[in-house]
PDB file of C-alpha atoms in Angstrom:
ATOM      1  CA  UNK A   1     -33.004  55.358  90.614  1.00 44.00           C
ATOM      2  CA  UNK A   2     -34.336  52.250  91.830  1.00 45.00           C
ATOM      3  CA  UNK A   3     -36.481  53.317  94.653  1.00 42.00           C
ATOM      4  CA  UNK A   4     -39.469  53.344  93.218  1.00 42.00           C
ATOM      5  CA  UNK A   5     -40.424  49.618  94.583  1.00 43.00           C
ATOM      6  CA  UNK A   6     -39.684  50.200  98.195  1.00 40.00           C
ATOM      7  CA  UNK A   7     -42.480  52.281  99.477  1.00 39.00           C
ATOM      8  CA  UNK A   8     -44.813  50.128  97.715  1.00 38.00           C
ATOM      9  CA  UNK A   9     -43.786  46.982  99.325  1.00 38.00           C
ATOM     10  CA  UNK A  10     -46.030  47.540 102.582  1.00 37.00           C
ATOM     11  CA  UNK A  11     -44.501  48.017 106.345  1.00 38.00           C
ATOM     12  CA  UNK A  12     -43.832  44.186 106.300  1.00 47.00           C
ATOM     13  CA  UNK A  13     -41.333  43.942 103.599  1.00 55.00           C
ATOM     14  CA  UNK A  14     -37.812  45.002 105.612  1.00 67.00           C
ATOM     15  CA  UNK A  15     -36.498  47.384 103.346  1.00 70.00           C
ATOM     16  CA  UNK A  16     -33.911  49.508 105.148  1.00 91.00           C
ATOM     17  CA  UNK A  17     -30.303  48.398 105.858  1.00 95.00           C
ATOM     18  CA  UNK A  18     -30.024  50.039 109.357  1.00 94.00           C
ATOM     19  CA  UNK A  19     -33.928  47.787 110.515  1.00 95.00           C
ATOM     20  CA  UNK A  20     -31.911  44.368 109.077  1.00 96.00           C
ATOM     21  CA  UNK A  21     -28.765  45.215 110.728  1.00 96.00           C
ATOM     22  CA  UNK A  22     -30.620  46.104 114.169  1.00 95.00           C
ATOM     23  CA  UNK A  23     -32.319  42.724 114.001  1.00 96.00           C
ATOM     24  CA  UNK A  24     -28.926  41.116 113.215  1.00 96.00           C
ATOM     25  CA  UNK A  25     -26.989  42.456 116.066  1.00 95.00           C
ATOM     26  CA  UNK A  26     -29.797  41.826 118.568  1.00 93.00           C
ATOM     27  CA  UNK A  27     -31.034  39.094 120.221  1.00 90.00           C
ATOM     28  CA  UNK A  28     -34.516  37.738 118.431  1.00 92.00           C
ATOM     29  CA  UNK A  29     -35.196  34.144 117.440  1.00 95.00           C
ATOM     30  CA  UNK A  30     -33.639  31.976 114.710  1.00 97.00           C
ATOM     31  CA  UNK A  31     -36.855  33.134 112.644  1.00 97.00           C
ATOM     32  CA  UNK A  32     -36.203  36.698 113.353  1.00 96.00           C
ATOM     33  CA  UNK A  33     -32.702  36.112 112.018  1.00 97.00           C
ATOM     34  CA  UNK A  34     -33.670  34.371 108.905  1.00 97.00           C
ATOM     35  CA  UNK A  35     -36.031  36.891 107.764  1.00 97.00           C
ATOM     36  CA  UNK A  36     -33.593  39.561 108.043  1.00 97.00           C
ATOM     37  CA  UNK A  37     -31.067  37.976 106.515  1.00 98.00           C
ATOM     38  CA  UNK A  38     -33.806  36.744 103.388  1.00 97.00           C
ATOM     39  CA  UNK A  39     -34.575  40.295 103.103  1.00 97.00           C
ATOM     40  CA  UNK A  40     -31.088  41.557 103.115  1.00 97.00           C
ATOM     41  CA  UNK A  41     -30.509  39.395 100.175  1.00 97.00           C
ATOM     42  CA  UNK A  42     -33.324  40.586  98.434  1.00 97.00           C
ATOM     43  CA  UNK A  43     -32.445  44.217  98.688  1.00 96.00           C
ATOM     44  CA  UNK A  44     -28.790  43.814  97.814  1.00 97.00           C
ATOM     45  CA  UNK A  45     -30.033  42.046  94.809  1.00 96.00           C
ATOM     46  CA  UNK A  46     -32.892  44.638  94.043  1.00 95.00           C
ATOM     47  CA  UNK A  47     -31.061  47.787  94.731  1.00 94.00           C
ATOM     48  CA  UNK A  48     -27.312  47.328  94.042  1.00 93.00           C
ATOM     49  CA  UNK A  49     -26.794  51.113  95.623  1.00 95.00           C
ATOM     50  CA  UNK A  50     -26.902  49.417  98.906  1.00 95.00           C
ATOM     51  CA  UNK A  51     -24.282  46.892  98.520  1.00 95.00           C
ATOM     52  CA  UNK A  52     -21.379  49.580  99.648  1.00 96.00           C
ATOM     53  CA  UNK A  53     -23.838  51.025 102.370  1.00 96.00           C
ATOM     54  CA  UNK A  54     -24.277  46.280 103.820  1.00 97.00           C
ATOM     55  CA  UNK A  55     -20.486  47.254 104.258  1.00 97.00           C
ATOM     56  CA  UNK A  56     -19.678  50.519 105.512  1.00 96.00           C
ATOM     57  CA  UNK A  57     -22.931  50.274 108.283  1.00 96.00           C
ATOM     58  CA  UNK A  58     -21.737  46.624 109.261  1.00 97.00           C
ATOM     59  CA  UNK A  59     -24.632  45.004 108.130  1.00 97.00           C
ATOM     60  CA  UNK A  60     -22.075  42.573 106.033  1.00 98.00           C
ATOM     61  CA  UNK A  61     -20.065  41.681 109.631  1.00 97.00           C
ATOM     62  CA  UNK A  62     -23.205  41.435 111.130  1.00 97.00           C
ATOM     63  CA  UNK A  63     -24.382  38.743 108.381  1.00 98.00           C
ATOM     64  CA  UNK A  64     -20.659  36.962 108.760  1.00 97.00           C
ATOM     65  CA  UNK A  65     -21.489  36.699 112.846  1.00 97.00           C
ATOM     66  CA  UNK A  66     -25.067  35.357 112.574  1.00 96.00           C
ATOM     67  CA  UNK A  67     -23.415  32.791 110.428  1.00 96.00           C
ATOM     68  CA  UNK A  68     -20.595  32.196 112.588  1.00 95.00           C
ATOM     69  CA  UNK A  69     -22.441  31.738 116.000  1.00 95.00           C
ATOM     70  CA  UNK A  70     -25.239  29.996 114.195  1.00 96.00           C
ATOM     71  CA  UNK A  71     -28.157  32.404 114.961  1.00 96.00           C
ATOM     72  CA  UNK A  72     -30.774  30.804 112.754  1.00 96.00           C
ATOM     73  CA  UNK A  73     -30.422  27.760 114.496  1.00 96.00           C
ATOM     74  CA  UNK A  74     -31.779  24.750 112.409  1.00 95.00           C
ATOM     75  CA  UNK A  75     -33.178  27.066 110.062  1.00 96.00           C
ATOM     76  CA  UNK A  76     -31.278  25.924 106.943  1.00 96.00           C
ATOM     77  CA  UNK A  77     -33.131  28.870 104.652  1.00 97.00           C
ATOM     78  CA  UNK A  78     -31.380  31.284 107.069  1.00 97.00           C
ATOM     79  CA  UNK A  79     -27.865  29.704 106.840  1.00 98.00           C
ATOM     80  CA  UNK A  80     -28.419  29.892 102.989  1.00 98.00           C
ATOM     81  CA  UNK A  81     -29.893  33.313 102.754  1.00 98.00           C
ATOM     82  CA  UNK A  82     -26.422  34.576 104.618  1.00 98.00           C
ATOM     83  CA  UNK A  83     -24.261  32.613 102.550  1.00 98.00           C
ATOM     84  CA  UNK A  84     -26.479  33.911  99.714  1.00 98.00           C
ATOM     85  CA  UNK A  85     -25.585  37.906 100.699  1.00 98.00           C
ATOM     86  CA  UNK A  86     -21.778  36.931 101.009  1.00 97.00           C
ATOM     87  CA  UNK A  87     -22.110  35.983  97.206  1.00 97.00           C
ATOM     88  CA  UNK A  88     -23.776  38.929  96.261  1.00 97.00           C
ATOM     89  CA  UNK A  89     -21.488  41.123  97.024  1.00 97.00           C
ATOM     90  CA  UNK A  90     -18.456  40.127  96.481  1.00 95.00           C
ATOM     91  CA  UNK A  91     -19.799  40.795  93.173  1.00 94.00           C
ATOM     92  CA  UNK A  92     -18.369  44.026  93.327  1.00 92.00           C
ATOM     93  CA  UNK A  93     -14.388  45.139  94.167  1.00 94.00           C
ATOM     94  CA  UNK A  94     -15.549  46.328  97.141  1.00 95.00           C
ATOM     95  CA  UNK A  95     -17.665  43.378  98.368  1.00 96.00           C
ATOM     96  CA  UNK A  96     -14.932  40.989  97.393  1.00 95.00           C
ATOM     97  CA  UNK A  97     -12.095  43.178  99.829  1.00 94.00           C
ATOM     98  CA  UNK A  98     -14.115  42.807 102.426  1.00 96.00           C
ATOM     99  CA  UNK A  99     -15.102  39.042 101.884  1.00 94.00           C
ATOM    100  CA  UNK A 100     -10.759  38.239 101.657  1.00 93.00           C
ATOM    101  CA  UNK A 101      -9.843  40.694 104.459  1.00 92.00           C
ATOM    102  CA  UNK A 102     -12.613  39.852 106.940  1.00 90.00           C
ATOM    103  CA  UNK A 103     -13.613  36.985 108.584  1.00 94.00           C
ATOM    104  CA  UNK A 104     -16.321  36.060 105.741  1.00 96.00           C
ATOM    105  CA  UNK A 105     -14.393  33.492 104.127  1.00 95.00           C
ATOM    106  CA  UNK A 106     -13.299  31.511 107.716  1.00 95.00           C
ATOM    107  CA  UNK A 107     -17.090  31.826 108.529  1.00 96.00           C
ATOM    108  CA  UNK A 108     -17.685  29.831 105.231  1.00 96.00           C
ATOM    109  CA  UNK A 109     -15.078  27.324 105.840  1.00 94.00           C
ATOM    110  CA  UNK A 110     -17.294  26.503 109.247  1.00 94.00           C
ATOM    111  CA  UNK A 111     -20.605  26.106 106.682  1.00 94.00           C
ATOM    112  CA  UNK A 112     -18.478  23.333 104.797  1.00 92.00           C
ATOM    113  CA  UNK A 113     -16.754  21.982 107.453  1.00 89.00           C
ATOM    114  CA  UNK A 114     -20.058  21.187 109.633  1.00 91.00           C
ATOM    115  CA  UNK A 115     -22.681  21.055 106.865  1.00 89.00           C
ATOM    116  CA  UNK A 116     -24.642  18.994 108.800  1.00 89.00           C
ATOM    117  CA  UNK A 117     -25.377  21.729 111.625  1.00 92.00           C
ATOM    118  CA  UNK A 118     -25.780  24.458 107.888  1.00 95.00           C
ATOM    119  CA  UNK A 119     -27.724  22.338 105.807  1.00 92.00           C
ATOM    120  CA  UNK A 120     -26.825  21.102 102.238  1.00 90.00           C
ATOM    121  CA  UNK A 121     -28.068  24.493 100.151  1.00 93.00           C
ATOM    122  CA  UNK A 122     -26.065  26.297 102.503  1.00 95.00           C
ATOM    123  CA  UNK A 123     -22.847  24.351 102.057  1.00 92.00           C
ATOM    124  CA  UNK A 124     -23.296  23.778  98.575  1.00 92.00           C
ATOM    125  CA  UNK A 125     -23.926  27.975  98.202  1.00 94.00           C
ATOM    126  CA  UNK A 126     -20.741  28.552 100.155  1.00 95.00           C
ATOM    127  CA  UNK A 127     -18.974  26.084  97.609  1.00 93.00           C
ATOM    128  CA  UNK A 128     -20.115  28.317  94.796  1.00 93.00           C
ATOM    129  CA  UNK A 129     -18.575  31.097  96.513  1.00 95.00           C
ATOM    130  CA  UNK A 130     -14.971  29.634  96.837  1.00 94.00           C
ATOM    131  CA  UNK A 131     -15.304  28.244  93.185  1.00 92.00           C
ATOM    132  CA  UNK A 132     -15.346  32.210  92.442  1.00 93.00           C
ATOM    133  CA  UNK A 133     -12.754  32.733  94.696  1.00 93.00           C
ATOM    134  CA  UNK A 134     -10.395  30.099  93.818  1.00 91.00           C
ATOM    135  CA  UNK A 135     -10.239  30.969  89.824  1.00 90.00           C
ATOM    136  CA  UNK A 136      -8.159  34.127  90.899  1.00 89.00           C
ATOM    137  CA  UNK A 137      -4.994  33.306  92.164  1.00 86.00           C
ATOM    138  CA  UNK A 138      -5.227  37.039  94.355  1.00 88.00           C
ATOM    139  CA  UNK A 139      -7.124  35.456  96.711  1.00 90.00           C
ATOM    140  CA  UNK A 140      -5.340  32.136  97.117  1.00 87.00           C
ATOM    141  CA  UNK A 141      -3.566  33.556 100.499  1.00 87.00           C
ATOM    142  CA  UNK A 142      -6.631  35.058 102.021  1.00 89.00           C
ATOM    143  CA  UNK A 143      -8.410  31.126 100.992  1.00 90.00           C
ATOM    144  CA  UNK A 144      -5.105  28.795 102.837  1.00 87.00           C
ATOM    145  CA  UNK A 145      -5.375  30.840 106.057  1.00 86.00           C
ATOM    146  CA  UNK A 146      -8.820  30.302 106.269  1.00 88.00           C
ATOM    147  CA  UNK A 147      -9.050  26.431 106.526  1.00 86.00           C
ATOM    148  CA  UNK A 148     -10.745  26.352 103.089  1.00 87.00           C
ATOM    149  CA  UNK A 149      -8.882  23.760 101.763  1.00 86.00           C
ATOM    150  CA  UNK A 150      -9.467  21.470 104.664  1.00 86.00           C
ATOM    151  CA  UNK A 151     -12.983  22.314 105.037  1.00 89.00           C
ATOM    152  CA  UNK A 152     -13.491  21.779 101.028  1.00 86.00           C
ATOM    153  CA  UNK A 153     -11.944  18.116 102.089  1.00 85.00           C
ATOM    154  CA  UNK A 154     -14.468  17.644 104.969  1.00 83.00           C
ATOM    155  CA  UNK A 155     -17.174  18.217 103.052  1.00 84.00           C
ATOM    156  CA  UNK A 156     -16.591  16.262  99.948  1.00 82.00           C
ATOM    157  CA  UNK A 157     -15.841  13.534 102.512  1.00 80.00           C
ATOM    158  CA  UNK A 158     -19.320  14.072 104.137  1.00 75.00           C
ATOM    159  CA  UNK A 159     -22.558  13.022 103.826  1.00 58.00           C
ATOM    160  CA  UNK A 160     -23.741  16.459 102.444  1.00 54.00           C
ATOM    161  CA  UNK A 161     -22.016  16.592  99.847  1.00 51.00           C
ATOM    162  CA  UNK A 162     -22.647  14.322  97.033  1.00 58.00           C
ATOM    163  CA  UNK A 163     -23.393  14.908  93.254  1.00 74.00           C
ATOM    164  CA  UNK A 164     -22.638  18.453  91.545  1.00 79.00           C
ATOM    165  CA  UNK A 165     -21.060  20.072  94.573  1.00 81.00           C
ATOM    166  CA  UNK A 166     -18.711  17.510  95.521  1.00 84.00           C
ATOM    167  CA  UNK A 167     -17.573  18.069  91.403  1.00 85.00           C
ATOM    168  CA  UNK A 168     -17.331  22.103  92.392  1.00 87.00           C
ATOM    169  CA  UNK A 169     -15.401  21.243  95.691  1.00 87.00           C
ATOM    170  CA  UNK A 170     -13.071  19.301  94.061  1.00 85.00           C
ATOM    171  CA  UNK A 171     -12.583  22.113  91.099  1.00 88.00           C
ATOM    172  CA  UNK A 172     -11.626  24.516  93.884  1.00 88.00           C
ATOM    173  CA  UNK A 173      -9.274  22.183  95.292  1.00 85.00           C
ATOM    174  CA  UNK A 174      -7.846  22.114  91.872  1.00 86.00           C
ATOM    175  CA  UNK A 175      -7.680  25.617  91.316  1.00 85.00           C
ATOM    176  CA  UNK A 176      -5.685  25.702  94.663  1.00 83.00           C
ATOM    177  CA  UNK A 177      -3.367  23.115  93.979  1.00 79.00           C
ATOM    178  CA  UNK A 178      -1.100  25.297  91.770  1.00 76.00           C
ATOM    179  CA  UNK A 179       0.106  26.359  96.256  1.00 70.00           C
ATOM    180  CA  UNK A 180       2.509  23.520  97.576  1.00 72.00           C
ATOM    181  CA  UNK A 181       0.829  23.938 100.634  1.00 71.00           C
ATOM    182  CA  UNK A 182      -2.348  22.980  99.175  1.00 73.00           C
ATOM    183  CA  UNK A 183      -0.598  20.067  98.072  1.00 72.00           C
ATOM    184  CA  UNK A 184       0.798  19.068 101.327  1.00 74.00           C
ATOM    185  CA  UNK A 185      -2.767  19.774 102.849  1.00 70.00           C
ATOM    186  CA  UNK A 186      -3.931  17.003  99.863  1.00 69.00           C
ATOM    187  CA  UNK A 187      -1.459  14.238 100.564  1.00 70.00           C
ATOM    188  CA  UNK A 188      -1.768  14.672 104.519  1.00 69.00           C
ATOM    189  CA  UNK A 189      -5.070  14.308 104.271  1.00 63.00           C
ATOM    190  CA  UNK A 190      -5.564  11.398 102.003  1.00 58.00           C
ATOM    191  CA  UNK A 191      -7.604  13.493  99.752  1.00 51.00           C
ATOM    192  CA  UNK A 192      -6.381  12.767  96.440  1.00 50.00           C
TER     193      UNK A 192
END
């Protein structure tokens, strides 16, 4: 029912899944990237009929590999904007098996872990994400075998961190450390 908006947006506005995820599995600049992935947030949020479609056409994998291989280059609004889509839908069931059985959640780990290549709203998105995560022990598995817990570690050891993200990292560590392997992770680490 929502459609209404789309046609009236102008030809500028990218509006269709299939354009964003053509732009995202091609080869354009990091400002080609970050627009696409700024307007794939905005139509996941505006239109939640699409959020199955992100997944089924790829477009989601697509957003996890421009992360990954750093396609928006120092464009910290891009990093953000993808880590900004990841949050959106794992709003839904079907968002949120994807985000645990992909490789969404080890492509986060790499925002926190270098958040001085992702930029600060990026990492501290992607913190907000695993706080989610974390409060459901269902996804505790899919969060250890990711490096989470060591990347959570890196980055409230960094420089990017700092104020009320570091206090979210540290939640999520807490929410893991119910696992004795998030413990051991903890004490190796010097992190408590």
């Amino acid at each position: 029912p929502q459609r209404h908006h789309s046609e009236a947006r102008g030809s500028r506005e990218m509006s269709d899944l299939t354009e964003i995820g053509g732009i995202l599995n091609g080869s354009g600049d990091p400002e080609d990237f970050s627009s696409a992935l700024n307007a794939l947030h905005r139509l996941l949020e505006s239109d939640a009929g699409t959020q199955g479609p992100c997944i089924s056409q790829g477009v989601a994998d697509a957003t996890v590999a421009a992360l990954e291989r750093r396609k928006c280059g120092t464009l910290a609004e891009g990093h953000l904007a993808a880590v900004k889509v990841m949050r959106t839908l794992m709003r839904n069931p079907e968002g949120l098996r994807w985000m645990v059985q992909g490789r969404a959640i080890p492509a986060l780990s790499g925002v926190l872990s270098r958040s001085e290549d992702y930029g600060k709203s990026a990492a501290q998105e992607a913190v907000i994400v695993f706080l989610t995560l974390s409060a459901s022990r269902a996804n505790e598995e899919a969060l250890l075998r990711s490096g989470s817990v060591e990347a959570m570690l890196d980055f409230v050891k960094g420089a990017e961190g700092g104020g009320q993200a570091d206090v979210l990292a540290m939640k999520v560590l807490m929410n893991l450390s119910s696992s004795a392997s998030v413990r051991t992770i903890l004490v190796g680490a010097g992190g408590i």
